[in-house]
PDB file of C-alpha atoms in Angstrom:
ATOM      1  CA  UNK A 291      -3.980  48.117 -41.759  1.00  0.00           C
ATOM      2  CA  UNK A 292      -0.760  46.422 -40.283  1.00  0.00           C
ATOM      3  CA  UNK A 293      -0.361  46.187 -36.718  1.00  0.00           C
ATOM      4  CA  UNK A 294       2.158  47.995 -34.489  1.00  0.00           C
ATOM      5  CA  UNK A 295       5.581  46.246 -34.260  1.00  0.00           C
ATOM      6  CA  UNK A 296       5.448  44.359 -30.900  1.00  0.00           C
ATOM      7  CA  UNK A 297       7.080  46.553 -27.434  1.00  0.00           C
ATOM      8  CA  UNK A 298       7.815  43.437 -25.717  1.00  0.00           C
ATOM      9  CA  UNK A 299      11.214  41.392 -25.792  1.00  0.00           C
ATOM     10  CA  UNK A 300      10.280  38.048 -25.426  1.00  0.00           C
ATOM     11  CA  UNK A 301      12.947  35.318 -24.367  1.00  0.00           C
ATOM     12  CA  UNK A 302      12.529  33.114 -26.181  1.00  0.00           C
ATOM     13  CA  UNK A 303      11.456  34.634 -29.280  1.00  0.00           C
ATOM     14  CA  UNK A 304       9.602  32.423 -31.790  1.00  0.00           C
ATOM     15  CA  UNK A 305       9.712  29.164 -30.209  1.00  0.00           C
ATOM     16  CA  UNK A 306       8.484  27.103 -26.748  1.00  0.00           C
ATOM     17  CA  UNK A 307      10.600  23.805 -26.766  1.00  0.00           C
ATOM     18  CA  UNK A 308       9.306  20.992 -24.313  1.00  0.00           C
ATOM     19  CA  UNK A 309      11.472  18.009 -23.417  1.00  0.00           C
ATOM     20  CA  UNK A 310       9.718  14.590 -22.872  1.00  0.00           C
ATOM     21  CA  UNK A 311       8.919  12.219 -21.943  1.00  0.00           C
ATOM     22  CA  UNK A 312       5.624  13.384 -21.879  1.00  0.00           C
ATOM     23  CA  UNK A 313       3.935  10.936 -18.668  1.00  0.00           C
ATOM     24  CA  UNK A 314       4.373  13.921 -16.521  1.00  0.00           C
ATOM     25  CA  UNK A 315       4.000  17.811 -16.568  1.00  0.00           C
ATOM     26  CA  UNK A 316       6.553  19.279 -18.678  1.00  0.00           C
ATOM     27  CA  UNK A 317       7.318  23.277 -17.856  1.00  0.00           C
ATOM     28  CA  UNK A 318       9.441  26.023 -20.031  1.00  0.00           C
ATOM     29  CA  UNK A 319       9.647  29.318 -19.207  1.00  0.00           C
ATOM     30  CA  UNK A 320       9.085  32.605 -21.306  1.00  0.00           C
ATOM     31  CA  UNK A 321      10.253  35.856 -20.282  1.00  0.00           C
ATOM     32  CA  UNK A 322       8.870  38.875 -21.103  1.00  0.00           C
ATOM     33  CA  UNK A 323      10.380  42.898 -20.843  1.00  0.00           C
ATOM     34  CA  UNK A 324       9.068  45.859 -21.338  1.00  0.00           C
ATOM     35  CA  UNK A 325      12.056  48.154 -22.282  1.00  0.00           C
ATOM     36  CA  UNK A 326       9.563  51.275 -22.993  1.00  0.00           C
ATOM     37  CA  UNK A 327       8.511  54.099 -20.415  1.00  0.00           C
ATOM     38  CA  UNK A 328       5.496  52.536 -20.469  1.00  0.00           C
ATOM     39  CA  UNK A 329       3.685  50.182 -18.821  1.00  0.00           C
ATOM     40  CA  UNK A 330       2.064  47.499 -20.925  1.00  0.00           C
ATOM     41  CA  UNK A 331      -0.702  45.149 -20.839  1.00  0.00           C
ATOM     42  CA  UNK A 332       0.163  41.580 -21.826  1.00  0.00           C
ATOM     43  CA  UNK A 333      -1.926  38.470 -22.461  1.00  0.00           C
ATOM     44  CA  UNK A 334      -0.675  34.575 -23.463  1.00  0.00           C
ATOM     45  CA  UNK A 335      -3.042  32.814 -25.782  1.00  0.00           C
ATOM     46  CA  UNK A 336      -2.711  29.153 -27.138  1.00  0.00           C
ATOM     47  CA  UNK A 337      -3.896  27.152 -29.979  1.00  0.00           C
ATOM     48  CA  UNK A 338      -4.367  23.834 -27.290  1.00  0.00           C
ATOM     49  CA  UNK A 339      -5.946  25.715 -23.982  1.00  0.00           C
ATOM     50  CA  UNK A 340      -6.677  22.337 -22.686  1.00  0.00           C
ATOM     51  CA  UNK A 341      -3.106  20.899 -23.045  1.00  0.00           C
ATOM     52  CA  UNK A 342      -1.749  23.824 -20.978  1.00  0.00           C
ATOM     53  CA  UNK A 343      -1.682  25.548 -17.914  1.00  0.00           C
ATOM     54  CA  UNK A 344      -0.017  29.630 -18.217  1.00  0.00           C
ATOM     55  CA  UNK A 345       0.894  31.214 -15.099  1.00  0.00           C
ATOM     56  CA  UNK A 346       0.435  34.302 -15.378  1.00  0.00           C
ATOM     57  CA  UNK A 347      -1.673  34.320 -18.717  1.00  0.00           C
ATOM     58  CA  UNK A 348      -2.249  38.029 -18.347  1.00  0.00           C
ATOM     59  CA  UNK A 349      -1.089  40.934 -16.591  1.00  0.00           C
ATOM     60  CA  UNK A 350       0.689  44.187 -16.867  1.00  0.00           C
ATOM     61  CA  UNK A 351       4.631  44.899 -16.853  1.00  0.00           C
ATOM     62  CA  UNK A 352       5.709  47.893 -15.221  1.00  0.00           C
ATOM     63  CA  UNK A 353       7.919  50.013 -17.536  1.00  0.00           C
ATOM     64  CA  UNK A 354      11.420  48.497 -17.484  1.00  0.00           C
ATOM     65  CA  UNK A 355      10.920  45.455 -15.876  1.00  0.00           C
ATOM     66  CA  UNK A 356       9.958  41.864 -16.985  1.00  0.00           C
ATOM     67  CA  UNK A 357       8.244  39.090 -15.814  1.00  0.00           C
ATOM     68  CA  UNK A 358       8.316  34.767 -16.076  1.00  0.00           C
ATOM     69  CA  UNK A 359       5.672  33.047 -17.164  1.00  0.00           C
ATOM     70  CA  UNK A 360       5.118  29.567 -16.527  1.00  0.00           C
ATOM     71  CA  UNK A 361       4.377  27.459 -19.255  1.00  0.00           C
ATOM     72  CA  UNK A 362       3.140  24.064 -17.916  1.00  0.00           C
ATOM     73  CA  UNK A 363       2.195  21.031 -20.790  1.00  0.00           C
ATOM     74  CA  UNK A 364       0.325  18.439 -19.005  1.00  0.00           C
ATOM     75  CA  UNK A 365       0.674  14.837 -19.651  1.00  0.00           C
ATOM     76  CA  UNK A 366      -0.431  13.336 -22.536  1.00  0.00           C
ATOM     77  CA  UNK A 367       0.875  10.165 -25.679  1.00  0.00           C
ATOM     78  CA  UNK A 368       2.959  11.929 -27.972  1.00  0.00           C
ATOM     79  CA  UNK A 369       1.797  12.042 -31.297  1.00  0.00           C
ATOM     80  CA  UNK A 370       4.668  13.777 -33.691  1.00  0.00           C
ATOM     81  CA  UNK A 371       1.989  15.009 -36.036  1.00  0.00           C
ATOM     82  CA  UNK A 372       0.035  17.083 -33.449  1.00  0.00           C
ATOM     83  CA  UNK A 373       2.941  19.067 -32.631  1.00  0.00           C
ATOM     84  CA  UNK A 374       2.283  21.575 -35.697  1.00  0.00           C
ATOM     85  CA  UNK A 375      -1.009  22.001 -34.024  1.00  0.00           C
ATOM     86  CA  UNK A 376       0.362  23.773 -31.101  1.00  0.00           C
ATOM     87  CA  UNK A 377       0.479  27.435 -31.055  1.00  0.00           C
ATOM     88  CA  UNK A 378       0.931  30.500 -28.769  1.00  0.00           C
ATOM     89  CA  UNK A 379       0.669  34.157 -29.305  1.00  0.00           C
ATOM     90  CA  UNK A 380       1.710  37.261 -26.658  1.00  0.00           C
ATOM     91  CA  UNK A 381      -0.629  39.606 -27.329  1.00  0.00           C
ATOM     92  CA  UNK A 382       0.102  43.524 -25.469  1.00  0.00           C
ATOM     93  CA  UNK A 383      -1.185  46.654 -25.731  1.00  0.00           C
ATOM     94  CA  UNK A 384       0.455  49.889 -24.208  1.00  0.00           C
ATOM     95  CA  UNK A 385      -1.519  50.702 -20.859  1.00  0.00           C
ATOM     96  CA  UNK A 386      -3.196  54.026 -20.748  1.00  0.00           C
ATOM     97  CA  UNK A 387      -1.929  56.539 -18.260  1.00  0.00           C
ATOM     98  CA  UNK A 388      -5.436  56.602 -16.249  1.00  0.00           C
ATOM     99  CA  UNK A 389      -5.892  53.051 -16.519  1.00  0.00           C
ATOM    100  CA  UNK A 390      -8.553  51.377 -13.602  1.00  0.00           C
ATOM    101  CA  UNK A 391      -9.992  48.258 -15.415  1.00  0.00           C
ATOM    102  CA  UNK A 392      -7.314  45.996 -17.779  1.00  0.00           C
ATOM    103  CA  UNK A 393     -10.725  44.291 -18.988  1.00  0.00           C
ATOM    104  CA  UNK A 394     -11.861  47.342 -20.427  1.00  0.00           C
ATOM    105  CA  UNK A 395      -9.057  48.541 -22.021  1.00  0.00           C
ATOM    106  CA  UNK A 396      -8.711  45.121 -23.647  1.00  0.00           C
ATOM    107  CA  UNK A 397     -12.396  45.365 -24.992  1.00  0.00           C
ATOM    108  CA  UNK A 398     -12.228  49.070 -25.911  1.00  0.00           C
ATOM    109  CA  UNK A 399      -8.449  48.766 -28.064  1.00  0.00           C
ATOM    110  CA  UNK A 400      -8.797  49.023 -31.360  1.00  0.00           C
ATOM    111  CA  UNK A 401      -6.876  46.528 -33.994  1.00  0.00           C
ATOM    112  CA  UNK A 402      -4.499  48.921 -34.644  1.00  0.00           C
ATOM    113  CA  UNK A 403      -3.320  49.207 -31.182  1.00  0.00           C
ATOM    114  CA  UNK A 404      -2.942  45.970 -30.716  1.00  0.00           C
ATOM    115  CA  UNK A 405       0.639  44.114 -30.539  1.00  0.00           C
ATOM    116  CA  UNK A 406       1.137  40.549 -31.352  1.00  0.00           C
ATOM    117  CA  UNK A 407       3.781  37.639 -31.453  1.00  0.00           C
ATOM    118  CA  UNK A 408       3.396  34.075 -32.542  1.00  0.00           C
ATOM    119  CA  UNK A 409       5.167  31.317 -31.479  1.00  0.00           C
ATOM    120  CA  UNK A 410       5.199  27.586 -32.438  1.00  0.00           C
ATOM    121  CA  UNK A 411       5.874  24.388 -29.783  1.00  0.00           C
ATOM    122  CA  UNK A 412       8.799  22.049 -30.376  1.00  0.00           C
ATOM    123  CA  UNK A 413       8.564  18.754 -28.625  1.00  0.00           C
ATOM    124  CA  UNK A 414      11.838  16.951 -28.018  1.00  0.00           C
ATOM    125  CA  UNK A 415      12.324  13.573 -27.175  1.00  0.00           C
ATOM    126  CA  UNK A 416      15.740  12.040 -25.420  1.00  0.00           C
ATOM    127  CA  UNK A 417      17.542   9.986 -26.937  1.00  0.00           C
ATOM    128  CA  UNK A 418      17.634   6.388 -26.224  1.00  0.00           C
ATOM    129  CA  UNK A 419      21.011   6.952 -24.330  1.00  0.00           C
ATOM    130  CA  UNK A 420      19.516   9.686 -22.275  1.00  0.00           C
ATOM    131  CA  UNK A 421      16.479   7.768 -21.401  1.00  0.00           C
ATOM    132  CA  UNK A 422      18.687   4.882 -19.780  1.00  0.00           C
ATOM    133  CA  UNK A 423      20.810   7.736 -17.934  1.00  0.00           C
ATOM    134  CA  UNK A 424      17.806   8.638 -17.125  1.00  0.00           C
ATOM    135  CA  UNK A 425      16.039   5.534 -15.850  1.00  0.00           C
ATOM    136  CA  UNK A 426      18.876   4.502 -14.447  1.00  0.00           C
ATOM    137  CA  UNK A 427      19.141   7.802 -12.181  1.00  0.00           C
ATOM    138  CA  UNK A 428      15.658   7.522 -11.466  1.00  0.00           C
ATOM    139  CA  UNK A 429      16.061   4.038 -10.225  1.00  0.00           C
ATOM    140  CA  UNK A 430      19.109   5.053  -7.916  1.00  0.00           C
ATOM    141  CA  UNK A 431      16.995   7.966  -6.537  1.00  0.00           C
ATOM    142  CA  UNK A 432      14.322   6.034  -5.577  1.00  0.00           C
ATOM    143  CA  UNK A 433      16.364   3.419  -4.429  1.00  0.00           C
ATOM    144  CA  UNK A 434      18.016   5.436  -1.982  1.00  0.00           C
ATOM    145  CA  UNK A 435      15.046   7.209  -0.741  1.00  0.00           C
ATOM    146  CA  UNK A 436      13.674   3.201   0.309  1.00  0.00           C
ATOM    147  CA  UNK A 437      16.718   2.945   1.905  1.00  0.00           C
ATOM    148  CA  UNK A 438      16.267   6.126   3.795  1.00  0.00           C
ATOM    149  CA  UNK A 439      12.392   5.607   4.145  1.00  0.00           C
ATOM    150  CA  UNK A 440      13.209   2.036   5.842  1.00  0.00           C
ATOM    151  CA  UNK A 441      15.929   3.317   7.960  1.00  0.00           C
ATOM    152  CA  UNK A 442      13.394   5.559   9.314  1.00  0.00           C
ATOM    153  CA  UNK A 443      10.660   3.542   9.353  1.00  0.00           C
ATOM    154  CA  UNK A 444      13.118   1.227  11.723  1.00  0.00           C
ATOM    155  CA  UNK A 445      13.835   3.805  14.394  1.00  0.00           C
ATOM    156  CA  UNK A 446      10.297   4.938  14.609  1.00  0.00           C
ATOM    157  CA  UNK A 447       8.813   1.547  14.501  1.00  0.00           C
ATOM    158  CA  UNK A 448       7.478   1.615  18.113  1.00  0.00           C
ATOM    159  CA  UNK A 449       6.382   5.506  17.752  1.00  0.00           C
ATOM    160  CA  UNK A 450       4.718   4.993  14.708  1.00  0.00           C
ATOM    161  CA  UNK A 451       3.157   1.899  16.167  1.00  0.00           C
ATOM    162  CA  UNK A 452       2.012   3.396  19.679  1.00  0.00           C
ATOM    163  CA  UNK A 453       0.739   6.696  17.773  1.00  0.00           C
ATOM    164  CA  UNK A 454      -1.262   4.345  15.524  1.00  0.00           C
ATOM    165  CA  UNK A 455      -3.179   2.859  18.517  1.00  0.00           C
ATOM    166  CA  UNK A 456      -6.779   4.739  19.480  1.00  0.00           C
ATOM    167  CA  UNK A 457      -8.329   4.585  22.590  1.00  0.00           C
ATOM    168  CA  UNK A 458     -10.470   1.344  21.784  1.00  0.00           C
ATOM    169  CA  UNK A 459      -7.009  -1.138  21.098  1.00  0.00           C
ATOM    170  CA  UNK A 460      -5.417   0.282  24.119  1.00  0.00           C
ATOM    171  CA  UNK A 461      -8.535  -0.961  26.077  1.00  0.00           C
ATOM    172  CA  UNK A 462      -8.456  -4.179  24.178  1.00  0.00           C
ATOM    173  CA  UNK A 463      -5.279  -4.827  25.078  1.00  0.00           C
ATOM    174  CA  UNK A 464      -5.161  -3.612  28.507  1.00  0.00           C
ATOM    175  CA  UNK A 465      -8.312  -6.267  29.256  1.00  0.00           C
ATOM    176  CA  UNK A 466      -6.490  -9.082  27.797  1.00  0.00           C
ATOM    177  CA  UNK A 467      -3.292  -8.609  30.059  1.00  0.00           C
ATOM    178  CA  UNK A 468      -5.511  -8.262  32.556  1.00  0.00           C
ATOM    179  CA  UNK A 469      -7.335 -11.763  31.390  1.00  0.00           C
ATOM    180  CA  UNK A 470      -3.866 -13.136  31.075  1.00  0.00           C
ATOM    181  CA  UNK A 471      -2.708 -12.021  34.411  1.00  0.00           C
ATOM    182  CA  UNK A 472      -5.660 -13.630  36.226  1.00  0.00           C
ATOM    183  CA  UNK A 473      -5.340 -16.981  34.167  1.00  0.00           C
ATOM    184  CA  UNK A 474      -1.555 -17.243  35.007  1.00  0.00           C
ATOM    185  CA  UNK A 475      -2.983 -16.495  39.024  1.00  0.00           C
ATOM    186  CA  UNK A 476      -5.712 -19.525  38.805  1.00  0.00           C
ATOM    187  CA  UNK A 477      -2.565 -21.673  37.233  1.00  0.00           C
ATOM    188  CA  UNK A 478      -0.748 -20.851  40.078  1.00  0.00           C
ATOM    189  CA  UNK A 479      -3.676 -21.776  42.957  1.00  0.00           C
ATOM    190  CA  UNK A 480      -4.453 -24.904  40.820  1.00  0.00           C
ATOM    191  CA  UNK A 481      -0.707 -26.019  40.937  1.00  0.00           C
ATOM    192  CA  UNK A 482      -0.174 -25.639  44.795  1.00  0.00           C
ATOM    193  CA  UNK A 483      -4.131 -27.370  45.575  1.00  0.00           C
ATOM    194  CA  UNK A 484      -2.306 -30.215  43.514  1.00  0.00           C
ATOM    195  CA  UNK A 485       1.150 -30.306  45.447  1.00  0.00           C
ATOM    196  CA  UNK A 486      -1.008 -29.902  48.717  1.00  0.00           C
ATOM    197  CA  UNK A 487      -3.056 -33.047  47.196  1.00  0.00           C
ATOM    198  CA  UNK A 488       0.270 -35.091  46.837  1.00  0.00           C
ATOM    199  CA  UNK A 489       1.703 -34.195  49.806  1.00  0.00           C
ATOM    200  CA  UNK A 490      -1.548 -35.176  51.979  1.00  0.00           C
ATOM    201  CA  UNK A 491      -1.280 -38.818  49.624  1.00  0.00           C
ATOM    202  CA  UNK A 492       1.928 -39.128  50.489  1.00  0.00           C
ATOM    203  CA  UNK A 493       1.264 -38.977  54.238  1.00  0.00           C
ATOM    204  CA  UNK A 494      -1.244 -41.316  54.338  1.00  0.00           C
ATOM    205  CA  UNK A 495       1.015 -43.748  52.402  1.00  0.00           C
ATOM    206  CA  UNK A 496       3.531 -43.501  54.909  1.00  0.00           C
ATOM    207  CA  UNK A 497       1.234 -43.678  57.397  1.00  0.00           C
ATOM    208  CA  UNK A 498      -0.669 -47.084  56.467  1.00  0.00           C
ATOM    209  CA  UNK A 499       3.054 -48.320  55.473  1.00  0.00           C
ATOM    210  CA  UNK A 500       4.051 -47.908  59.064  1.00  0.00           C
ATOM    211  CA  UNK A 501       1.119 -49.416  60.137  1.00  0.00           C
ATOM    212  CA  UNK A 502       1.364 -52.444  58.321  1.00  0.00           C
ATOM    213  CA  UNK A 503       4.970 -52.698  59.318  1.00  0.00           C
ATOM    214  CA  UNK A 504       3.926 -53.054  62.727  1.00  0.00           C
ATOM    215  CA  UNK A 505       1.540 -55.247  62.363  1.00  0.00           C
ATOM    216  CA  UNK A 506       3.774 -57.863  60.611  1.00  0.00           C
ATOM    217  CA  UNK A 507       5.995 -57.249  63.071  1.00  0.00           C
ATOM    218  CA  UNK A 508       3.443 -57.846  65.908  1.00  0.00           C
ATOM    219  CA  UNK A 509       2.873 -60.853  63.753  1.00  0.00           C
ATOM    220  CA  UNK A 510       6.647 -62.167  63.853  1.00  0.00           C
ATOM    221  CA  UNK A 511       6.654 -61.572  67.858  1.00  0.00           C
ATOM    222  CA  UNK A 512       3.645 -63.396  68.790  1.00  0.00           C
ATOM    223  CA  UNK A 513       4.818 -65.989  66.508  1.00  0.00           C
ATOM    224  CA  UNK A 514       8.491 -66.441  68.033  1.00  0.00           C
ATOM    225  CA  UNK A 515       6.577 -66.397  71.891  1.00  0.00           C
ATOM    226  CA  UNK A 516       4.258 -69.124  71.056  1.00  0.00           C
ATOM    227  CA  UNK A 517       7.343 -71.657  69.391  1.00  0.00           C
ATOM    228  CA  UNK A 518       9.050 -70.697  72.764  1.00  0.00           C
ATOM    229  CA  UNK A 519       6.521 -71.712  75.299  1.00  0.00           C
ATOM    230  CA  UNK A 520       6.044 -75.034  73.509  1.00  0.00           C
ATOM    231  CA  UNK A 521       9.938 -75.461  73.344  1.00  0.00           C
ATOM    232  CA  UNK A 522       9.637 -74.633  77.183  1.00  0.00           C
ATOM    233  CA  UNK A 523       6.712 -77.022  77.926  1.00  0.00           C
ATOM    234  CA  UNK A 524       8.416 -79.589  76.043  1.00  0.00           C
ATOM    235  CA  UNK A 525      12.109 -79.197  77.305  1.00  0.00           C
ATOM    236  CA  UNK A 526       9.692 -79.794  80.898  1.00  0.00           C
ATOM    237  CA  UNK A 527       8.277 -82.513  79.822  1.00  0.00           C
ATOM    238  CA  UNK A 528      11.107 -84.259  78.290  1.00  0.00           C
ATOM    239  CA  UNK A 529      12.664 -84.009  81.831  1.00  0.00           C
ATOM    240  CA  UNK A 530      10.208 -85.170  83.973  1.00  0.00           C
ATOM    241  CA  UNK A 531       9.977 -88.500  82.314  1.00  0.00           C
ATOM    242  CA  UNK A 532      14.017 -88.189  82.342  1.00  0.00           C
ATOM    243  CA  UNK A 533      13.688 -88.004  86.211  1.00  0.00           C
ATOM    244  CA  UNK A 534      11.389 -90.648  86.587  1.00  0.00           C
ATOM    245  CA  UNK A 535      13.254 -93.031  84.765  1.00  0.00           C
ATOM    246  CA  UNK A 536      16.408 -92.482  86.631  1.00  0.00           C
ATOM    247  CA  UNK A 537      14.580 -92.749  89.783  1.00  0.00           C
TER     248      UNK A 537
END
């Protein structure tokens, strides 16, 4: 027995195209509308259940309205004969007025109450112009987010940096300014016990210079006494013999 010509208005209708490349998750959309007075019980079935992820893959429409579902192929290496493998079907059946439990009514419908539509997957790949375009407006992207990222990264340098630091570095680094502090202290002491040092040296120095200045000088005056007493005694002489001769 055929089955019921399908309710649903499906957008689009026999075909889910995908644009690559493929090294990411690639989404299309398909819309579904119910233009009956009734609401209607939908469910999205594929060929490839591992390849995909459907958002919603069930549900029921309201009468009148629509809904999106997500289509979502996840990555994977292209292979242009698989793509005749992939399949989808909407599958909906018209809700019953008193309806409590969708699983139910699914298991309870019979085949000729049951509305289907198939649809086949077209992969598309860009052209070799397209890819540069795009490659080349990746690049740019992704150049200008570095430049942004390091522009930031430059004004928050020392945030970043002091919100990076736990309580153990901050006490690592407060003990060695602290160590640092108390060597440059010691330096300090060290250097004035040394210009004390010099300065003490240099006092003696002066001190046994003077002294031996003196002394030579001492010398020199004792010297100059002596050669003038003999000059005396001898001037005395001389003229006592003088005397006596005249006389």
């Amino acid at each position: 027995m055929a089955r019921p010509e399908q309710v649903l208005l499906l957008e689009p209708q026999h075909e889910l195209k995908f644009r690559g490349p493929f090294s990411d998750v690639v989404t299309t959309t398909l819309k579904l509308s119910n233009p009956t007075d009734r609401n209607v019980c939908f469910k999205v079935k594929t060929t490839a259940p591992r390849r995909y992820c459907v958002r919603p893959n069930s549900g029921i429409i309201d009468a009148g309205t629509s809904i999106h579902v997500s289509v979502m192929l996840q990555p994977f290496d292209y292979d242009p004969n698989e793509k005749s493998k992939h399949k989808f079907m909407v599958q909906s059946l018209l809700a019953p007025p008193d309806m409590t439990d969708m699983e139910g009514v699914w298991k309870e419908a019979k085949p000729d109450e049951l509305m289907d539509s198939k649809m086949r997957c077209v992969f598309e790949l860009p052209a070799e112009n397209e890819k540069t375009h795009d490659m080349e407006s990746t690049t740019n992207k992704m150049m200008s987010s570095s430049g942004l990222l390091k522009s930031e990264s430059s004004t928050l340098s020392m945030k970043s940096m002091s919100s990076t630091l736990d309580d153990g570095e901050v006490k690592k680094i407060m003990e060695e300014c602290k160590r640092l502090q108390m060597e440059a202290q010691r330096l300090r002491e060290e250097n004035k016990q040394i210009r004390e040092d010099d300065g003490l040296r240099m006092r003696k120095s002066n001190v046994m210079s003077s002294q031996h200045s003196s002394s030579v000088a001492m010398v020199k005056e004792e010297g100059l006494s002596a050669r003038t007493v003999a000059l005396i005694v001898l001037f005395f002489v001389v003229g006592v013999i003088v005397g006596k001769l005249v006389l």
